[in-house]
Coordinates of C-alpha atoms in Angstrom, one line a residue:
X7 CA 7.8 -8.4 7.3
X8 CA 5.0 -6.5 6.6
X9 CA 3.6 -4.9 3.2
X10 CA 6.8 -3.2 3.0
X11 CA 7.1 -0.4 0.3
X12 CA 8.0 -2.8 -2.1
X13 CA 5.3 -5.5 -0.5
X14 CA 2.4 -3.3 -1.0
X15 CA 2.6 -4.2 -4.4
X16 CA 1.7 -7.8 -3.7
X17 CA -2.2 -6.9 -3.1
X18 CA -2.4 -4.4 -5.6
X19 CA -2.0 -6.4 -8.0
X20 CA -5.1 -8.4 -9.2
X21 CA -6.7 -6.9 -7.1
X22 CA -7.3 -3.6 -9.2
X23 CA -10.0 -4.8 -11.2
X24 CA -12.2 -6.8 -8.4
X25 CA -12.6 -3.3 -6.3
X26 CA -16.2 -2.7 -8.4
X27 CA -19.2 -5.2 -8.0
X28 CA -17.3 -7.8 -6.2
X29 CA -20.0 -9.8 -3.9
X30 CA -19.0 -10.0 -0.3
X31 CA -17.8 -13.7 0.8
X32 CA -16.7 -15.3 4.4
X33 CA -17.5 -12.8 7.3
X34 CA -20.0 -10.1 6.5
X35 CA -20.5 -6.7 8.5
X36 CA -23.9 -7.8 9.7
X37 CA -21.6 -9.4 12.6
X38 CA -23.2 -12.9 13.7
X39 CA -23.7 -13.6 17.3
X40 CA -21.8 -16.4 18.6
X41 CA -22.8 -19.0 20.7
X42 CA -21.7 -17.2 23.6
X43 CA -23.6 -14.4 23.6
X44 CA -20.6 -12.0 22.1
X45 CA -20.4 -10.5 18.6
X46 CA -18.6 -12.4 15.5
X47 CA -15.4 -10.0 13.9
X48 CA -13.2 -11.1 11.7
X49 CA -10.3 -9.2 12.1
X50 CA -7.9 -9.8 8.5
X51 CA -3.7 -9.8 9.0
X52 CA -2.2 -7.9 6.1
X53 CA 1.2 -10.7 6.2
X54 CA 2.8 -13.1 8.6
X55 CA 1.9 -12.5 12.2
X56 CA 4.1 -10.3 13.2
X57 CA 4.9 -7.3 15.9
X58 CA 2.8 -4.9 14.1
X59 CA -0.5 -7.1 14.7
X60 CA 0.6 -7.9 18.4
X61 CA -1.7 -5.5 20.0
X62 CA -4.9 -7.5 18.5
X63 CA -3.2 -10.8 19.6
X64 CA -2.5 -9.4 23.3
X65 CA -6.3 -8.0 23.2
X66 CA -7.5 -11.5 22.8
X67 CA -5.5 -13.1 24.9
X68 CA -5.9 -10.4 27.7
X69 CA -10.3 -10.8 26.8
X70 CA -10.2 -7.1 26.1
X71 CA -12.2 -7.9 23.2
X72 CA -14.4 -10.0 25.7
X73 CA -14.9 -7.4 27.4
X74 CA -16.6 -5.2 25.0
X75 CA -18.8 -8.0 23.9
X76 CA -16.6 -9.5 21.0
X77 CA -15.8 -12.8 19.9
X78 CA -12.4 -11.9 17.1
X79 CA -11.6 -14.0 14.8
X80 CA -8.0 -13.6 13.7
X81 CA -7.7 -14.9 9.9
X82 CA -5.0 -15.0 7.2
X83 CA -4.6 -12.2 4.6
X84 CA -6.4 -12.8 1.6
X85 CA -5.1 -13.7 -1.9
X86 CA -6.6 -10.3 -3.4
X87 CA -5.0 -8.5 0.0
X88 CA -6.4 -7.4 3.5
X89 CA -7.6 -3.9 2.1
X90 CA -9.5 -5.7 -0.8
X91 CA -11.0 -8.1 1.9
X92 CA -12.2 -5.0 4.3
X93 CA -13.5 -3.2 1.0
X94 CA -15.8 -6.2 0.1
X95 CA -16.9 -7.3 3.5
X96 CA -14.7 -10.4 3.8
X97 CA -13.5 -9.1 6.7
X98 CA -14.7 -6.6 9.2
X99 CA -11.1 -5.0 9.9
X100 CA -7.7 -5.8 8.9
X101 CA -3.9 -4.1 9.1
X102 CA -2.7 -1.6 6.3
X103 CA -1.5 1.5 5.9
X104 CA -2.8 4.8 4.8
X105 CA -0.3 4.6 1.8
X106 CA -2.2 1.4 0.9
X107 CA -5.7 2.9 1.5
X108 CA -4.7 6.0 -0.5
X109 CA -4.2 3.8 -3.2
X110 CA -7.1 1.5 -3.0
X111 CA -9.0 4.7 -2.7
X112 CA -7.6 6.2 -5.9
X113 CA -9.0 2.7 -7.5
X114 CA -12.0 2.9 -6.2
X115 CA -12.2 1.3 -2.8
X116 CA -14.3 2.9 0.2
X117 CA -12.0 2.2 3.6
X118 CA -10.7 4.2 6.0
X119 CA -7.7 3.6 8.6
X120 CA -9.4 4.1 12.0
X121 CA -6.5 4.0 14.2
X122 CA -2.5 3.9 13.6
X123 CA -0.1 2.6 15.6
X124 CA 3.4 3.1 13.6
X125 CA 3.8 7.0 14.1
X126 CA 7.5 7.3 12.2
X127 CA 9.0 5.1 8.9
X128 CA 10.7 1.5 9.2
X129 CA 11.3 1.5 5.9
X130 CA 15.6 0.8 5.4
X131 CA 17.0 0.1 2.3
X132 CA 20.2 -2.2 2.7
X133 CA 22.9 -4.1 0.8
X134 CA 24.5 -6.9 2.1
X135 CA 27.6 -5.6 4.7
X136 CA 29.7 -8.0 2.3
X137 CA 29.4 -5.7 -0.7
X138 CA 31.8 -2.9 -0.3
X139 CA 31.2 -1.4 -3.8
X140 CA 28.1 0.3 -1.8
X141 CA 29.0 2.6 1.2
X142 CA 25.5 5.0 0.9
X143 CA 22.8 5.4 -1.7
X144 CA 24.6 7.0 -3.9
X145 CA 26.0 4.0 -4.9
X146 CA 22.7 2.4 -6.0
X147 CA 23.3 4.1 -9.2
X148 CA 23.9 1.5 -12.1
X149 CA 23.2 -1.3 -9.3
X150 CA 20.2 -3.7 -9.2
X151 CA 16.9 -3.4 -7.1
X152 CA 15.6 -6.4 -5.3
X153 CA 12.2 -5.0 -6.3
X154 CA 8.3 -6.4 -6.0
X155 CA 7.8 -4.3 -9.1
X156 CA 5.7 -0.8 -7.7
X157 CA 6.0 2.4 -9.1
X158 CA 6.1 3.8 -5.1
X159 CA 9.7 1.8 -4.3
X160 CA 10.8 2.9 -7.7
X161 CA 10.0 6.8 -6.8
X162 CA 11.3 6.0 -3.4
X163 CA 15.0 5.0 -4.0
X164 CA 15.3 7.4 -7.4
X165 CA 14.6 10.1 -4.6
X166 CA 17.4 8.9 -2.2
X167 CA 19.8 8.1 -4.7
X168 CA 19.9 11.5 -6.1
X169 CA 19.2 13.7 -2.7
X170 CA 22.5 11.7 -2.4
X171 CA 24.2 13.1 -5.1
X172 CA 23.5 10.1 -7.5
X173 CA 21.7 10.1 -10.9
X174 CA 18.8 8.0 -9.6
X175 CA 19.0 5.3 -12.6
X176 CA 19.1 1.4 -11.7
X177 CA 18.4 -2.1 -13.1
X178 CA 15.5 -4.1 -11.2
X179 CA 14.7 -7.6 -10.8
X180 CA 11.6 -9.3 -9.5
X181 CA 11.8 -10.9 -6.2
X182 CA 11.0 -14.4 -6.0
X183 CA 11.1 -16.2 -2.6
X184 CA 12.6 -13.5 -0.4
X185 CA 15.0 -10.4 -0.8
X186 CA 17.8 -11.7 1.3
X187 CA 17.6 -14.8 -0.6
X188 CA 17.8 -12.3 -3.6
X189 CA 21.0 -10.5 -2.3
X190 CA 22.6 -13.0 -1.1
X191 CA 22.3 -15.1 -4.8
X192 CA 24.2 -11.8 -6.6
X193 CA 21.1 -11.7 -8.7
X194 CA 20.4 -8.2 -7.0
X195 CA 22.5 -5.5 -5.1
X196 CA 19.9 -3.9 -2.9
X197 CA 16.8 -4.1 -1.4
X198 CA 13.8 -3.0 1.1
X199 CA 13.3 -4.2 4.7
X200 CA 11.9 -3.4 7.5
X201 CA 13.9 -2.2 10.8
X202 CA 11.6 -3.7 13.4
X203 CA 11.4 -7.3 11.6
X204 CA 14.1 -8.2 8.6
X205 CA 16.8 -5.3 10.3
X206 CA 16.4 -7.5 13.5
X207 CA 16.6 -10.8 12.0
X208 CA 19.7 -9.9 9.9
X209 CA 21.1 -8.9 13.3
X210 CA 20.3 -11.8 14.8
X211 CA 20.7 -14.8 12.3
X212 CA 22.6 -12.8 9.0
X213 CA 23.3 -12.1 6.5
X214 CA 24.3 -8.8 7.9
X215 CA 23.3 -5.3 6.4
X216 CA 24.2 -2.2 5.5
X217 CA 21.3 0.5 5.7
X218 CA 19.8 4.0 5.1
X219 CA 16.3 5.4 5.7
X220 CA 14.3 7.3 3.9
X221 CA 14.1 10.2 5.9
X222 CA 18.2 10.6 5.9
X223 CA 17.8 10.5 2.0
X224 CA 15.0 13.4 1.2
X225 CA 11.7 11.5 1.3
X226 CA 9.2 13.5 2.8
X227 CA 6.6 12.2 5.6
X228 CA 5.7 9.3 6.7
X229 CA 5.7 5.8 4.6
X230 CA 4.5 3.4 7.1
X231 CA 1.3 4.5 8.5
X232 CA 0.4 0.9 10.0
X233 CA -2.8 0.1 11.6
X234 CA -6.3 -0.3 11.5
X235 CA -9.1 -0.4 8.3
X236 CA -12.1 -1.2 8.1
X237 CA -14.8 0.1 5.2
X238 CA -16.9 3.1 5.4
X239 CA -20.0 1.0 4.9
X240 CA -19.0 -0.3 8.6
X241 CA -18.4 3.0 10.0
X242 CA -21.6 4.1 8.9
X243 CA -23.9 0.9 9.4
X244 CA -22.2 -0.3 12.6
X245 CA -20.0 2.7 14.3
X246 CA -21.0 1.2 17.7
X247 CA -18.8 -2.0 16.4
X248 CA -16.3 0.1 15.1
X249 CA -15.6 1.8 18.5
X250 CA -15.8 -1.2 20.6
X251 CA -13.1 -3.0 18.4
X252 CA -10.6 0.2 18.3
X253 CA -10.8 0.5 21.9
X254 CA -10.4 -2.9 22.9
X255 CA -7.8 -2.9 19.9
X256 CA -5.9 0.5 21.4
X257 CA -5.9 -1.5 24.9
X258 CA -4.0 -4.6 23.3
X259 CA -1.6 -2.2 21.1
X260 CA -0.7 0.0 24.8
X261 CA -0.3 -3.3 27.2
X262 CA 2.3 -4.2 24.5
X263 CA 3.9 -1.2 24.5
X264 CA 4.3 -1.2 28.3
X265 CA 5.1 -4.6 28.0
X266 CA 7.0 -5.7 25.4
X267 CA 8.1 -8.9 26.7
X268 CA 4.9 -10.3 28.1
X269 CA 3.1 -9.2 24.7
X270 CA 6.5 -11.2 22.9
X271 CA 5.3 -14.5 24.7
X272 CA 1.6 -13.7 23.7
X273 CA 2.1 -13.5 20.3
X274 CA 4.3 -16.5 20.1
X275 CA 1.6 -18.6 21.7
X276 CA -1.3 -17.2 19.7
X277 CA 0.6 -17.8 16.9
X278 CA 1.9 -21.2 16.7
X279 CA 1.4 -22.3 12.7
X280 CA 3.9 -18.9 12.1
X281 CA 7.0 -20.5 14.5
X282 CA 8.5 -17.8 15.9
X283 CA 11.4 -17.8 18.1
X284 CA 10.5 -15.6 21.3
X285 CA 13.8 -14.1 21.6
X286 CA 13.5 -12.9 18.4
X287 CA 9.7 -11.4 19.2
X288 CA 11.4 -9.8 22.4
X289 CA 14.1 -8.3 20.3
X290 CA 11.7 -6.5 17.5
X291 CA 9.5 -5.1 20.4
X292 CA 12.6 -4.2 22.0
X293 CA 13.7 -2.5 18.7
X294 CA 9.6 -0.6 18.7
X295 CA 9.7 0.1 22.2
X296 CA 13.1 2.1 21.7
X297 CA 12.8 3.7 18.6
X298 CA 9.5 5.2 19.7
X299 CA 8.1 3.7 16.6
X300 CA 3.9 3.7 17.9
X301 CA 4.7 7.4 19.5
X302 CA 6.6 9.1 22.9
X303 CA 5.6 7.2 26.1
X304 CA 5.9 10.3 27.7
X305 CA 3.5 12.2 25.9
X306 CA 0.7 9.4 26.3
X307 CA 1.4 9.0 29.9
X308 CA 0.5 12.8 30.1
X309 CA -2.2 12.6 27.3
X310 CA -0.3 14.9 24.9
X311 CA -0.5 12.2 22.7
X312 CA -3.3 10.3 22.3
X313 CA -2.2 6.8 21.2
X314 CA -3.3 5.5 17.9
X315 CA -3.8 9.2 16.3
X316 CA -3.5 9.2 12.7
X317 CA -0.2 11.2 11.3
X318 CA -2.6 12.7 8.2
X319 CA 0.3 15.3 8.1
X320 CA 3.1 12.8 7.2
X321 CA 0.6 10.6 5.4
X322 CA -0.2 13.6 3.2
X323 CA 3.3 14.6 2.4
X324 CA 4.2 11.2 1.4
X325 CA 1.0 11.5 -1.1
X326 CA 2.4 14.8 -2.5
X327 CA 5.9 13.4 -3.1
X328 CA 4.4 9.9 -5.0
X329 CA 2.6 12.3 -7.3
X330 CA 5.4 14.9 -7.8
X331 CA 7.7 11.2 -9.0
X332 CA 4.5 10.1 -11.6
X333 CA 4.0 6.2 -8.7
X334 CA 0.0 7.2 -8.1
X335 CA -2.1 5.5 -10.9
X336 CA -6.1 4.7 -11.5
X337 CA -7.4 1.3 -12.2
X338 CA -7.0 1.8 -15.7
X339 CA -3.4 1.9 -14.5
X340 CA -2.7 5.2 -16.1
X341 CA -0.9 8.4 -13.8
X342 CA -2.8 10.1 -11.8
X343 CA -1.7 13.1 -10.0
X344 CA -5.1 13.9 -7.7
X345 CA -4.0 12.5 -4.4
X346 CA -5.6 10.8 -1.7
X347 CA -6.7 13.3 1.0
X348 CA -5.2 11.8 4.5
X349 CA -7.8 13.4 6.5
X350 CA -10.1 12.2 4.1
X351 CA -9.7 8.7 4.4
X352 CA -9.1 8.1 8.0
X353 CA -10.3 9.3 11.5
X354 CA -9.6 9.8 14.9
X355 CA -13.4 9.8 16.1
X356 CA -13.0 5.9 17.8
X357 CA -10.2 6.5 19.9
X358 CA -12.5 8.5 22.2

């Protein structure tokens, strides 16, 4: 699913050295009208279609972009990546992360996340069940990574290998078509999923997993930051577009968390080129809705919580712990231990 730690990589690279002077092509910020009256967007997916884009599927199905005069236009991810494609104007918003922005933002980029929905890590780091030579992370010592090569999964499982008593030293490989494929082959011993997508697939289809989370294993705030970017020349150009889409967006992301199994059947059907099985759908939103992954229903039923906040906290702790293990780097590609400021690159001001 999703960039996944080790997925991030995947738009990073290449995409490092087209961040400066790189003319804007497709969809441009200047928004088009269509011939319906309503504004072009071109709203960018950062993977698959998944659960963590339902709540832009279910706000066009449900015309709550309609409604705010919006025509959305939901497109694949780009070769170069969805932040790369926000940066440049490709598109006008896309999914990410504030791990990714921080990043792209060390590089040079000028986005900003202006709503998250994931409020807590996914991130779970698993062998196969089969393999009994690995009962915690400990036991990753000496073992092979299933890796898509970034320094941030490297820092990542060094820190849970040795908060678990373990010398933090492993062999990697490269993944090529997909990390169970890569497990399952014996050409790796471990990996990186995601609980709300891969853990529920391996629970439904296999091969089954044995897990641990970052937070169990000494990594510090919050790796998985999902939800919305867009680029600061939008915010500043165009902040009455920027509004309407967050809000119409923060209506979609809410109906599906009220109703998981309605917004399930949405995304299937809005989705038909990515095939998935609805029971499957049902069972990852299932998986959200009960782990309180997008935030406490009670608190936003009594406005404590305002859905979509941005964790900056947990963002920025994550920040401090990548710098302290030498995984930030500059477009040069050399180590970097200035951090992204969380508050810095993303805001709150469009949930209003």
């Amino acid at each position: 699913m999703k960039k996944t730690v080790l997925h991030k990589a995947i738009a990073l690279l290449g995409a490092i050295t087209m961040l400066a002077g790189v003319a804007a092509c497709g969809h441009s910020n200047n928004a088009d009208e269509s011939g319906n009256g309503l504004k072009k967007v071109t709203f960018m997916l950062s993977w698959a279609p998944d659960t963590n884009h339902i709540g832009v599927y279910v706000a066009k199905n449900k015309g709550y972009f309609k409604q705010v005069g919006l025509d959305v236009d939901i497109v694949a991810v780009a070769q170069a990546g969805a932040e790369q494609a926000a940066n440049n104007g490709q598109a006008d918003f896309a999914l990410s992360n504030l791990t990714n922005v921080g990043m792209y933002t060390t590089k040079g980029a000028k986005i900003k996340q202006v709503m998250q929905v994931q409020q807590k890590p996914s991130a779970i780091w698993c062998s196969l069940a089969s393999n009994k030579a690995i009962e915690s992370p400990k036991d990753f010592d000496g073992k092979t990574f299933a890796t898509f090569g970034s320094n941030e999964s490297d820092a990542v499982i060094r820190r849970m290998i040795q908060t678990d008593g373990g010398k933090g030293t492993f062999d990697k490989v490269t993944v090529g078509t997909s990390t169970f494929q890569t497990l399952s082959s014996g050409k790796a011993d471990f990996g990186g999923f995601y609980a709300t997508w891969e853990g529920v697939q391996a629970d439904m289809y296999g091969p089954k997993l044995n897990c641990f989370t970052e937070p169990n294993y000494g990594v510090p705030g919050n790796a998985d930051t999902i939800g919305i970017i867009t680029s600061d020349k939008t915010i500043s150009s165009n902040p009455t577009l920027v509004r309407k889409f967050v809000q119409a967006t923060k209506k979609g992301y809410e109906y599906a968390y009220s109703h998981p199994d309605d917004a399930a059947a949405i995304l299937v059907k809005e989705a038909p080129d990515a095939n998935l099985k609805l029971a499957f759908v049902k069972k990852s939103m299932k998986t959200i809705v009960d782990g309180q992954y997008w935030g406490d229903p009670a608190k936003i039923k009594d406005g404590s919580f305002v859905f979509g906040t941005n964790d900056t906290k947990g963002a920025q702790q994550y920040f401090d712990f990548l710098a302290k293990e030498d995984a930030c780097t500059d477009s040069h590609g050399k180590t970097v231990h200035t951090v992204p400021v969380a508050k810095n690159i993303s805001t709150d001001e469009f949930l209003k």
